[in-house]
Amino acid sequence: MNPFKRLLLSSCVFITMNVVAVEGMWLPEQMPSLKKDLQAHGLELAPEQLSSLDKFPMNAIVSLGGCTASFVSPNGLIVTNHHCIYGDLQYNSTPEENLIEKGFLAKSMAEERPAAPGRRVWVTESVTNISQVMKSGLDKLSGRALLDELERRTKSQIAQCEDEFHRCRVFEFYGGAEYYLLRQLELKDLRIVYAPAEAIGKFGGDIDNWMWPRHTGDFAFYRAYIGKDGKPATYNKENVPYKPKGFLPLSKQGIAPGDFVMVAGYPGRTYRHKISTEVAYRFEKYYPRTQKVLADLARIIETIGAQKREAAIKYASRLAGLNNYAKNFQGMMEGYARSHMLENRRKQETQLQQWLNTTPEMKPYRTALEDLKAALAQQHALQETDAWSSWLLGTGMLSTARNLYKWSLNQVKPDDQRELGFQVRDRERWEGYLRSLERRFDIDVESANFRYFLEKLFASENQEIRNIVKIVTGNAKNVDEAVDYFKRIHGDSVLSDPETRLALLDKKPDFFEKSSDPLLSLAVRLYPILKAREDRFKEINGKVKKARARFMEAKLAYFEAQGRPMYDDANSSLRITYGNVQGYPALGQQKPRDGVACDNNGCRYTPFTTATGIVAKDTGKKPFNVPPVERQLIEKRDFGAYEAKFLDDLPVNFLSDVDTTGGNSGSPTMNGKGELVGLLFDGTYDTLNADWEYTDNTRSIHVDVRYMLWVMEKIDHADNLLKELVIH
């Protein structure tokens, strides 16, 4: 039976269980099965309405690729997080005009600025189950053969689905037990409309990132444009605003503690169905190593950026990302140390195995768990061997040169035989990347990164790694000599010129193979080594995929036998989560302050922070530098129509128990009527390992729509946008 049909049939078992109901990132089509629980929590819309992608409010939800956003006007106005627009602000900034610091407001459409090349917005139009087509006849395949056949079928489905204006993706659910085809309209002309100053949009910076209490105005606006003929088109001054099929009105009344909220978006990745060996590997090896690397790379950028303002601007977006993930990984490791996650996962596996062993019809699945563990052991061993050299090969323009050569090798093949990511459909994306490269490149930063990784590898005894090091260092005798070589080949390469980079997309493999350009020649020499590595990974990954699909089929059957629903891990597909506005018990020693209440029983994080709390954090220095005009307004208590009576203050951020993760950034937070009451922008530090294990204290952080509107009206005077928005 279709696993999703099983979920629908079994949903009646859990709808009275509040904790289970709040947990979960649900597909829109599952909403009708959750009807009683949704209505009990406070949904006023018909749940069936949420499963219709062409109806309000789902027809307003869009993907930015890594972030979520939503239409909020009939003229293509889009709202998302400030940190989601950060890279486009950086792209449009110079030392003389730093849009990141001062913010940006277009008083008219003519003043709106193009986003970075390659920036897109995707409007989901349909999601179709293609499991039978994707899975038929795969039982006898494994390893590389399985991956190759799945890729062939994926490309075939995409080719049949796409046209000039639509992009399609095949999504794997439940480890390969189900497959769905997503069709999206691709809008190619996206422009920056408004972003508050960094002192509002990123108030608290990396110190407050993932933390509660929070006081960040993490919001910004784009506008989508199309050609005069009504079809998607790249940037042109003559383009006109896109007219979405639906948009979200804003609720000036906002929400209060205990109120129902729901979030629709494109959550990236969660790992709640990963098995115990994966938990142990990630938290005991991968996260500790990677967290240190991310933190070290951030320090390199900060050190060089302090001396080179141009480099600081070029790497502002990357630095924010490095700090974000470094803190995220640190929080997950600390949460793991406090938890019983590994023990819980092992108990769950023991219970599943006992059921498989005692259920006659499940006999074919009794080795599924052990088979998966065996395949993962091989995969983890390869990852450990190759980690540092993979990072090394990502520095400077080494990866650019390698990808251009790989592109040429694919272009001599028929399009349906090219690798995913290197087909005709991908050319615009590569062009956008190549055009914007110099805006995000500084040789001093990249050389320092190269040195950092090379020092870990220069004396490696692994023959493959030694061969890689010899090629990328020009057989240098020591690290200093190698870094000099790295700088020299970048200075001598044609890749430093944007037009030449673009022209290389049309070159055949023999051009690269005959080239004397140092970076292109290096890419050719590296290719056989990296191709052999890729082949090894594909063989092992194919084994893991086959084993995981069988394990997940067994797990689905186990949940069905217990009458329990099972949502899949996040995979960047459209999901809905819902819950209520509420705080949670505070960890560690706390003092009463905005967002924290204490009594004889301890302290608790309250669900709202206020404008008064902004002033309390003001130090006059980044990242707690409150703009003078904002401080004056708060001290005068000039909150206008946006004051919340239950707070006697202006709400800034709030907490809810909706189930979200990375990729949900910018997701609209809606009330029971589908009105926008805020934007999801973060999680809480002490529950960051919710990606692996949801708990009763898992919370998401949202920016309150009342604070957004107040900033727009009182501080930035975005009167043109306030008139355009529909505000209830």
XYZ file of C-alpha atoms in Angstrom:
728
model
C 0.000 0.000 0.000
C 1.108 3.572 -0.707
C 2.783 4.827 2.533
C 0.924 8.116 2.296
C -2.396 6.272 2.100
C -1.326 4.390 5.196
C -0.668 7.700 6.916
C -4.089 8.995 6.001
C -5.819 5.869 7.243
C -3.927 5.828 10.517
C -4.171 9.548 11.278
C -7.248 9.130 13.457
C -5.105 7.324 16.019
C -2.998 10.337 16.913
C -5.136 13.392 16.394
C -5.893 13.753 20.086
C -2.209 13.527 21.035
C -0.980 17.106 21.167
C 2.764 16.407 21.294
C 2.720 14.042 18.308
C 0.452 16.341 16.316
C 2.690 19.394 16.788
C 5.760 17.440 15.757
C 6.023 16.903 12.026
C 6.737 18.556 8.698
C 3.699 17.452 6.723
C 3.051 17.329 3.002
C 0.156 19.573 1.915
C -1.799 16.503 0.773
C -1.751 15.190 4.347
C -3.597 18.196 5.777
C -7.142 16.781 5.402
C -6.121 13.764 7.496
C -5.109 16.139 10.308
C -8.415 18.013 10.238
C -9.564 17.448 13.822
C -6.210 18.297 15.324
C -5.721 21.357 13.118
C -9.117 22.697 14.094
C -8.526 21.880 17.756
C -5.343 23.956 17.637
C -7.107 26.895 15.986
C -7.129 26.566 12.190
C -10.101 28.462 10.739
C -9.505 27.589 7.089
C -10.706 24.270 5.713
C -7.759 21.823 5.947
C -8.555 20.726 2.390
C -7.665 24.246 1.286
C -4.098 23.736 2.517
C -3.653 20.719 0.261
C -4.506 22.725 -2.876
C -1.388 24.381 -4.266
C -3.453 26.592 -6.581
C -5.565 28.057 -3.778
C -4.998 30.562 -0.979
C -2.777 30.502 1.010
C -0.537 27.860 -0.596
C -0.425 29.646 -3.960
C 1.455 32.480 -2.252
C 4.338 30.322 -0.962
C 7.546 30.342 -3.032
C 11.069 28.969 -2.844
C 14.244 31.028 -3.142
C 16.463 27.947 -3.185
C 17.759 27.661 0.390
C 15.137 30.026 1.806
C 11.363 30.351 1.635
C 9.315 33.457 0.834
C 5.746 34.501 0.049
C 3.893 36.902 -2.202
C 2.286 39.729 -0.237
C 0.788 41.879 -2.981
C -0.855 41.436 -6.393
C 2.193 43.138 -7.943
C 4.773 40.444 -7.247
C 6.040 41.838 -3.925
C 7.774 39.090 -1.937
C 8.666 39.050 1.754
C 11.424 36.906 3.244
C 14.184 37.145 5.839
C 16.889 39.804 5.854
C 19.501 37.052 6.032
C 18.021 35.481 2.879
C 18.524 38.700 0.906
C 21.943 39.306 2.490
C 23.934 37.937 -0.457
C 22.119 40.235 -2.881
C 22.767 43.244 -0.658
C 26.424 42.218 -0.594
C 26.498 41.839 -4.388
C 25.129 45.377 -4.811
C 27.447 46.903 -2.197
C 30.722 48.750 -2.566
C 33.015 50.335 0.041
C 31.406 53.659 -0.901
C 27.810 52.389 -0.718
C 27.424 49.507 1.711
C 23.792 48.401 1.458
C 24.337 45.773 4.138
C 25.107 48.416 6.742
C 22.757 51.209 5.749
C 19.892 49.166 4.303
C 17.993 49.893 1.109
C 14.566 51.236 0.160
C 13.287 51.715 -3.372
C 10.714 54.493 -3.238
C 9.455 53.428 -6.653
C 9.706 50.357 -8.867
C 12.209 52.209 -11.039
C 14.625 52.354 -8.087
C 14.550 48.617 -7.364
C 17.905 46.910 -7.898
C 18.561 43.588 -9.657
C 19.483 40.696 -7.400
C 22.750 38.836 -7.995
C 23.066 36.929 -11.303
C 21.385 33.550 -11.127
C 18.975 34.495 -8.342
C 15.608 32.846 -8.945
C 12.216 32.408 -7.332
C 10.250 29.203 -7.871
C 6.469 28.936 -7.684
C 5.286 25.366 -7.101
C 2.437 24.399 -9.417
C 2.107 20.634 -8.951
C 3.447 17.625 -7.044
C 2.890 14.187 -8.624
C 3.539 10.704 -7.255
C 5.849 8.880 -9.696
C 6.886 6.023 -7.396
C 5.827 3.254 -9.755
C 7.789 4.693 -12.674
C 10.892 5.283 -10.556
C 10.919 1.967 -8.656
C 9.715 -0.608 -11.166
C 12.317 -3.315 -11.845
C 14.991 -1.941 -9.495
C 15.008 -4.952 -7.161
C 17.892 -6.676 -8.943
C 20.122 -3.588 -9.101
C 22.562 -2.365 -6.471
C 25.619 -0.159 -6.104
C 26.623 2.038 -9.036
C 24.136 0.325 -11.368
C 21.235 1.308 -9.105
C 22.357 4.937 -8.897
C 22.878 5.147 -12.655
C 19.415 3.767 -13.397
C 17.748 6.096 -10.898
C 19.607 9.035 -12.448
C 18.494 7.956 -15.930
C 14.867 7.791 -14.819
C 15.161 11.086 -12.962
C 16.480 12.851 -16.070
C 13.726 11.294 -18.167
C 10.997 12.493 -15.806
C 12.497 15.977 -15.654
C 12.824 16.197 -19.444
C 9.160 15.265 -19.912
C 8.073 17.751 -17.255
C 10.104 20.851 -18.108
C 9.631 23.530 -20.719
C 11.220 26.925 -21.282
C 9.564 28.440 -18.222
C 9.228 25.561 -15.761
C 11.746 23.634 -13.701
C 11.094 20.184 -12.295
C 12.708 18.077 -9.583
C 12.356 14.486 -8.470
C 12.143 14.115 -4.698
C 12.917 10.918 -2.841
C 10.774 10.170 0.212
C 11.296 7.603 2.959
C 14.767 6.675 1.762
C 13.528 5.714 -1.698
C 10.240 4.069 -0.752
C 8.392 6.891 -2.556
C 9.207 9.380 -5.346
C 7.433 12.629 -6.238
C 7.840 15.003 -9.200
C 7.751 18.726 -8.397
C 6.911 21.227 -11.167
C 7.682 24.912 -10.566
C 7.395 28.130 -12.537
C 10.857 29.732 -12.598
C 10.915 33.528 -12.319
C 14.285 34.897 -13.431
C 14.058 38.627 -12.742
C 14.177 39.270 -8.996
C 14.868 42.752 -7.613
C 15.677 44.142 -4.184
C 12.899 46.391 -2.920
C 13.587 46.983 0.749
C 15.839 45.806 3.549
C 16.253 47.562 6.902
C 19.693 48.571 8.112
C 21.952 45.847 9.474
C 21.492 47.286 12.964
C 17.850 46.155 12.710
C 17.921 43.258 10.237
C 20.874 41.588 11.940
C 20.608 43.108 15.412
C 22.486 40.919 17.883
C 24.606 39.416 15.097
C 26.310 36.101 15.684
C 26.148 36.564 19.464
C 22.347 36.394 19.484
C 22.131 33.941 16.589
C 20.061 30.891 17.651
C 19.516 32.508 21.071
C 16.470 33.538 23.062
C 15.632 36.269 24.046
C 15.976 37.657 20.506
C 15.282 41.147 19.122
C 16.061 40.912 15.403
C 14.139 42.556 12.556
C 14.953 39.727 10.160
C 12.789 40.730 7.190
C 13.211 42.161 3.690
C 11.362 42.449 0.378
C 11.976 41.451 -3.238
C 9.795 41.898 -6.307
C 9.455 39.380 -9.123
C 9.261 40.554 -12.735
C 8.353 38.930 -16.062
C 8.504 39.996 -19.697
C 5.833 42.177 -21.272
C 4.543 39.052 -23.012
C 3.610 37.614 -19.613
C 6.374 34.991 -19.649
C 9.362 34.616 -17.304
C 12.424 36.487 -18.544
C 15.841 37.527 -17.303
C 16.415 41.105 -16.146
C 15.308 43.815 -18.537
C 14.259 47.365 -17.690
C 11.126 46.833 -19.770
C 9.953 43.842 -17.706
C 6.755 44.203 -15.684
C 5.792 42.992 -12.178
C 4.643 39.385 -11.970
C 0.986 38.908 -11.015
C 0.804 35.951 -8.600
C -2.269 33.755 -8.377
C -2.468 34.524 -4.684
C -0.842 36.599 -1.972
C -0.987 36.830 1.810
C -2.638 39.722 3.625
C -0.913 40.928 6.792
C -2.644 40.951 10.168
C -1.907 44.127 12.113
C -3.610 42.538 15.129
C -0.911 39.863 15.213
C -1.045 37.002 17.685
C -0.945 36.406 21.446
C 0.346 33.626 23.734
C -1.373 30.324 23.021
C -2.596 31.348 19.566
C -2.517 28.954 16.632
C 0.202 29.479 14.025
C 1.258 27.521 10.964
C 4.310 27.740 8.746
C 4.526 26.707 5.100
C 7.904 26.431 3.445
C 10.737 24.381 2.027
C 12.664 22.882 4.979
C 16.092 21.634 3.929
C 17.208 18.524 5.801
C 16.354 16.657 8.969
C 17.751 13.316 10.121
C 15.133 11.766 12.359
C 15.045 8.531 10.363
C 18.833 8.094 10.414
C 19.943 5.025 12.338
C 22.117 4.849 15.453
C 25.413 4.351 13.604
C 24.741 7.570 11.679
C 23.945 9.419 14.893
C 27.234 8.269 16.413
C 29.267 9.155 13.304
C 27.787 12.622 12.899
C 28.000 13.702 16.533
C 31.269 12.039 17.469
C 33.296 12.620 14.283
C 31.703 14.759 11.570
C 30.267 17.629 13.645
C 33.317 18.136 15.918
C 35.704 18.247 12.948
C 33.483 20.375 10.713
C 32.537 22.824 13.459
C 36.206 23.610 14.067
C 36.865 24.064 10.346
C 33.929 26.453 9.957
C 34.982 28.505 12.975
C 38.596 28.652 11.757
C 37.572 29.764 8.254
C 35.387 32.469 9.779
C 38.365 33.752 11.765
C 40.459 33.894 8.587
C 37.858 36.093 6.889
C 37.489 38.304 9.967
C 41.258 38.774 10.258
C 41.779 39.697 6.612
C 38.522 41.648 6.419
C 39.666 43.850 9.293
C 42.552 45.000 7.074
C 40.771 44.945 3.688
C 37.320 46.517 3.646
C 36.701 45.282 0.109
C 37.344 41.697 1.201
C 35.042 42.156 4.198
C 32.197 43.164 1.869
C 32.897 40.373 -0.627
C 32.830 37.721 2.080
C 30.090 39.193 4.283
C 27.494 36.655 3.191
C 29.892 33.732 3.420
C 31.100 34.844 6.844
C 27.525 34.993 8.081
C 26.978 31.454 6.795
C 30.159 30.105 8.379
C 29.344 31.623 11.758
C 25.769 30.422 11.506
C 26.704 26.798 10.882
C 29.616 26.807 13.324
C 27.282 27.899 16.107
C 24.588 25.514 14.893
C 26.944 22.536 15.023
C 28.251 23.579 18.437
C 24.706 23.819 19.760
C 23.820 20.421 18.331
C 26.855 18.820 19.972
C 25.995 20.365 23.331
C 22.388 19.259 22.972
C 23.525 15.755 22.062
C 25.683 15.596 25.194
C 22.635 16.485 27.325
C 20.329 14.073 25.542
C 19.765 10.336 25.345
C 19.498 10.476 21.570
C 21.828 7.587 20.752
C 20.305 5.422 23.469
C 16.792 6.274 22.261
C 17.667 5.455 18.656
C 19.102 2.086 19.665
C 15.991 1.281 21.695
C 13.784 2.135 18.726
C 15.857 -0.118 16.484
C 15.669 -2.967 18.995
C 11.883 -2.652 19.128
C 11.665 -2.596 15.340
C 13.939 -5.630 15.021
C 11.910 -7.576 17.580
C 8.745 -6.864 15.598
C 10.387 -7.925 12.337
C 11.630 -11.149 13.943
C 8.170 -12.066 15.238
C 6.062 -10.994 12.255
C 6.020 -13.753 9.609
C 5.199 -11.532 6.628
C 8.191 -9.305 7.461
C 10.749 -12.108 7.179
C 12.352 -10.614 4.004
C 13.147 -7.456 5.990
C 14.797 -9.044 9.023
C 18.317 -8.205 7.830
C 17.401 -4.684 6.638
C 18.928 -2.888 9.630
C 22.185 -4.854 9.615
C 22.498 -4.488 5.842
C 22.176 -0.724 6.194
C 24.751 -0.622 8.985
C 27.243 -2.568 6.852
C 26.827 -0.247 3.867
C 27.121 2.848 6.060
C 30.374 1.587 7.590
C 31.939 1.618 4.107
C 30.489 5.040 3.326
C 31.768 6.585 6.556
C 35.253 5.162 5.963
C 35.434 6.874 2.553
C 34.174 10.143 3.986
C 36.850 10.109 6.670
C 39.603 9.548 4.103
C 38.498 12.227 1.664
C 37.220 15.053 3.892
C 40.300 17.297 4.092
C 41.308 16.981 0.444
C 37.741 17.799 -0.652
C 37.916 21.028 1.335
C 41.334 21.839 -0.145
C 39.980 21.436 -3.675
C 37.202 23.906 -2.908
C 39.549 26.832 -2.292
C 40.243 29.621 -4.748
C 39.146 28.864 -8.299
C 40.218 25.225 -8.161
C 36.608 24.048 -8.087
C 35.659 26.516 -10.853
C 38.349 25.126 -13.143
C 37.385 21.532 -12.355
C 33.692 22.180 -12.993
C 34.372 23.931 -16.291
C 36.380 20.945 -17.519
C 33.687 18.571 -16.307
C 31.116 20.727 -18.097
C 33.068 20.368 -21.359
C 33.235 16.581 -20.972
C 29.473 16.449 -20.571
C 28.693 18.796 -23.451
C 30.010 16.355 -26.056
C 27.332 13.852 -24.967
C 23.620 13.837 -25.834
C 21.783 15.860 -23.200
C 20.001 12.844 -21.709
C 23.379 11.173 -21.098
C 24.949 14.122 -19.308
C 25.279 14.152 -15.542
C 22.658 15.877 -13.439
C 23.809 19.439 -12.896
C 25.666 19.542 -16.230
C 22.769 19.496 -18.692
C 21.521 22.237 -21.004
C 18.932 23.179 -18.357
C 21.778 24.037 -15.959
C 23.641 26.483 -18.190
C 21.918 29.632 -16.891
C 22.792 28.667 -13.333
C 26.453 28.208 -14.258
C 26.472 31.514 -16.143
C 25.113 33.316 -13.087
C 27.765 31.749 -10.870
C 30.593 32.643 -13.264
C 29.398 36.232 -13.691
C 29.265 36.927 -9.964
C 32.449 35.087 -8.973
C 34.768 38.085 -8.649
C 32.250 39.786 -6.344
C 32.876 36.960 -3.871
C 36.590 36.314 -4.426
C 39.707 37.704 -2.768
C 43.091 36.075 -3.334
C 44.355 36.813 0.181
C 41.365 35.096 1.782
C 41.539 32.140 -0.586
C 45.296 31.746 -0.128
C 44.845 31.681 3.634
C 42.138 29.034 3.254
C 44.423 27.019 0.973
C 47.234 27.198 3.539
C 44.877 26.104 6.317
C 43.859 22.889 4.563
C 47.238 22.179 3.014
C 48.891 22.137 6.431
C 46.641 19.183 7.326
C 47.580 17.265 4.172
C 51.116 18.159 3.143
C 52.676 15.202 4.939
C 49.857 12.731 4.230
C 50.861 9.111 3.685
C 47.761 8.368 1.598
C 48.982 7.982 -1.991
C 45.888 9.467 -3.606
C 46.029 12.534 -1.370
C 49.764 12.889 -2.005
C 49.094 12.903 -5.749
C 46.435 15.599 -5.322
C 48.780 17.712 -3.198
C 51.580 17.424 -5.773
C 49.303 18.664 -8.545
C 47.758 21.621 -6.700
C 51.095 22.764 -5.231
C 53.255 22.338 -8.334
C 55.454 19.850 -6.423
C 56.311 22.528 -3.876
C 58.850 21.561 -1.224
C 57.008 23.216 1.647
C 53.733 24.945 2.491
C 55.053 28.492 1.994
C 56.283 27.626 -1.474
C 52.942 25.955 -2.212
C 50.970 29.052 -1.202
C 53.158 31.211 -3.447
C 52.425 28.805 -6.303
C 48.684 28.976 -5.536
C 48.735 32.777 -5.759
C 50.806 32.739 -8.928
C 48.580 30.358 -10.885
C 45.508 32.390 -9.957
C 47.189 35.565 -11.147
C 48.260 33.926 -14.407
C 44.945 32.219 -15.196
C 42.319 33.426 -17.672
C 39.713 32.584 -15.025
C 40.305 35.993 -13.477
C 38.407 37.551 -16.411
C 34.587 37.147 -16.232
C 33.986 37.168 -20.002
C 36.670 34.549 -20.572
C 35.143 32.389 -17.853
C 31.781 32.527 -19.606
C 33.340 31.704 -22.979
C 34.818 28.512 -21.516
C 31.295 27.070 -21.290
C 31.446 26.654 -25.081
C 34.852 24.973 -25.218
C 35.367 21.292 -25.962
C 37.505 18.976 -23.781
C 40.494 19.179 -26.128
C 40.726 22.932 -25.500
C 41.288 22.271 -21.801
C 43.604 19.328 -22.463
C 45.847 21.430 -24.730
C 45.649 24.589 -22.622
C 48.744 26.017 -20.969
C 46.579 27.948 -18.506
C 47.772 26.823 -15.049
C 44.325 26.357 -13.489
C 42.766 24.669 -16.518
C 45.765 22.365 -16.868
C 45.546 21.543 -13.182
C 41.858 20.615 -13.592
C 42.696 18.187 -16.402
C 45.411 16.476 -14.349
C 43.156 16.168 -11.314
C 40.242 14.696 -13.234
C 41.303 10.993 -13.386
C 42.003 10.938 -9.648
C 38.731 12.593 -8.716
C 36.742 10.527 -11.223
C 38.039 7.334 -9.590
C 37.067 8.739 -6.192
C 33.612 9.644 -7.482
C 33.132 6.131 -8.861
C 34.011 4.616 -5.477
C 31.504 6.851 -3.742
C 28.768 6.045 -6.235
C 29.243 2.317 -5.751
C 29.000 2.626 -1.973
C 26.203 5.204 -2.086
C 24.190 2.882 -4.307
C 24.516 0.138 -1.713
C 23.435 2.541 1.027
C 20.446 3.683 -1.022
C 19.220 0.140 -1.634
C 19.673 -0.838 2.008
C 17.998 2.327 3.291
C 14.952 1.887 1.059
C 14.400 -1.619 2.466
C 14.886 -0.389 6.022
C 12.390 2.441 5.545
C 9.839 0.084 3.982
C 10.146 -2.034 7.120
C 9.796 1.023 9.353
C 6.698 2.219 7.488
C 5.110 -1.198 7.937
C 6.001 -1.131 11.644
C 4.349 2.257 12.137
C 1.299 1.110 10.205
C 0.965 -1.974 12.406
C 0.973 0.301 15.463
C -1.581 2.667 13.964
C 0.916 5.539 14.030
C 1.479 8.141 11.300
C 4.992 8.701 9.977
C 6.091 11.927 8.328
C 9.287 11.868 6.304
C 12.452 13.811 6.992
C 12.689 17.242 5.410
C 14.169 17.167 1.899
C 13.590 20.721 0.563
C 10.084 19.858 -0.624
C 7.034 21.917 0.326
C 5.833 21.171 3.865
C 3.407 22.563 6.439
C 3.902 22.560 10.193
C 1.617 23.962 12.865
C 1.447 24.609 16.584
C 0.951 27.377 19.100
C 2.721 30.446 20.431
C 4.396 29.414 23.673
C 7.621 29.636 25.660
C 9.500 26.848 27.436
C 11.609 26.177 30.558
C 14.971 27.955 30.498
C 18.215 26.016 30.779
C 21.011 27.027 33.141
C 21.144 30.118 35.313
C 19.031 32.993 34.048
C 18.073 36.457 35.244
C 14.641 38.037 34.768
C 14.661 40.259 31.693
C 12.741 40.835 28.502
C 11.801 37.358 27.267
C 12.664 35.628 30.572
C 10.394 35.311 33.614
C 11.522 33.781 36.916
C 9.827 32.680 40.130
C 10.520 30.275 42.992
C 10.204 27.338 40.591
C 12.902 28.624 38.256
C 12.982 30.594 35.032
C 11.009 30.272 31.839
C 11.448 31.762 28.388
C 8.330 33.815 27.704
C 6.884 33.717 24.182
C 7.474 37.382 23.253
C 10.264 39.934 23.309
C 9.558 43.646 23.115
C 10.965 46.953 21.928
C 11.925 47.768 25.509
C 14.281 44.796 25.356
C 16.013 46.304 22.323
C 16.991 49.401 24.294
C 18.161 47.222 27.191
C 20.636 45.509 24.855
C 21.942 48.724 23.288
C 25.729 49.112 23.638
C 26.261 51.556 20.805
C 28.607 49.054 19.149
C 28.001 46.227 16.686
C 26.123 43.976 16.886
C 24.036 45.745 19.568
C 24.067 49.223 18.044
C 20.468 50.426 18.084
C 19.887 53.149 15.456
C 19.370 56.488 17.266
C 15.994 57.063 15.614
C 14.776 53.657 16.782
C 15.944 54.256 20.340
C 14.212 57.634 20.449
C 10.940 56.170 19.210
C 11.067 53.353 21.752
C 11.898 55.670 24.641
C 8.954 57.867 23.637
C 6.838 54.697 23.399
C 5.755 55.794 19.953
C 4.392 52.392 18.922
C 1.317 53.675 17.130
C -1.212 51.039 16.109
C 1.302 48.212 16.550
C 1.415 48.045 20.343
C 0.184 44.755 21.824
C -2.136 45.465 24.749
C -1.283 42.219 26.533
C 2.379 43.306 26.543
C 1.860 47.040 26.957
C 4.718 47.236 24.461
C 5.689 46.636 20.843
C 6.267 42.913 20.146
C 9.504 42.166 18.291
C 10.052 38.392 18.153
C 8.032 35.412 19.368
C 8.376 31.683 20.004
C 6.208 28.809 18.826
C 6.427 25.023 18.847
C 6.143 24.632 15.057
C 8.563 22.049 13.662
C 11.082 23.739 11.331
C 14.686 23.643 10.166
C 17.095 25.338 7.750
C 15.337 26.179 4.486
C 12.313 27.378 6.444
C 14.037 30.744 6.821
C 11.687 33.372 5.436
C 8.670 31.083 5.682
C 5.441 32.966 6.336
C 4.016 32.426 9.793
C 0.233 32.487 9.397
C -2.708 32.604 11.756
C -5.775 30.392 11.458
C -7.144 32.553 8.637
C -3.988 32.335 6.542
C -2.965 35.921 7.309
C 0.723 36.687 7.754
C 1.563 37.363 11.408
C 5.332 36.986 11.169
C 8.289 35.325 9.489
C 10.114 32.234 10.701
C 13.834 32.978 10.941
C 15.580 30.828 13.548
C 15.542 28.032 16.098
C 16.715 27.998 19.706
C 20.260 27.058 20.677
C 19.346 24.520 23.342
C 17.131 22.532 20.952
C 19.254 22.691 17.783
C 19.550 18.915 17.645
C 15.822 18.848 16.853
C 16.979 18.088 13.305
C 17.742 14.665 14.736
C 15.223 14.400 17.572
C 12.177 16.582 18.219
C 11.406 17.222 21.899
C 8.627 18.938 23.844
C 10.871 22.002 24.222
C 11.691 22.383 20.522
C 10.895 25.965 19.510
C 11.126 28.217 16.460
C 11.749 31.977 16.502
C 9.694 34.404 14.408
C 9.844 38.135 13.734
C 6.468 39.684 14.593
C 4.602 41.407 11.749
C 3.806 44.328 14.057
C 7.507 45.066 14.469
C 8.015 44.764 10.714
C 5.253 47.276 9.988
C 6.442 49.617 12.744
C 9.999 49.702 11.341
C 8.644 50.302 7.847
C 6.377 53.138 8.960
C 8.256 54.870 11.761
C 11.935 54.342 10.893
C 12.340 53.826 7.148
C 9.146 55.556 5.973
C 8.394 52.854 3.408
C 5.042 54.479 2.702
C 4.905 53.182 -0.859
C 5.120 49.586 0.365
C 2.666 50.084 3.214
C 0.134 51.318 0.659
C 0.790 48.301 -1.549
C 0.383 45.711 1.204
C -3.071 44.465 2.189
C -3.190 44.947 5.963
C -6.115 43.671 8.028
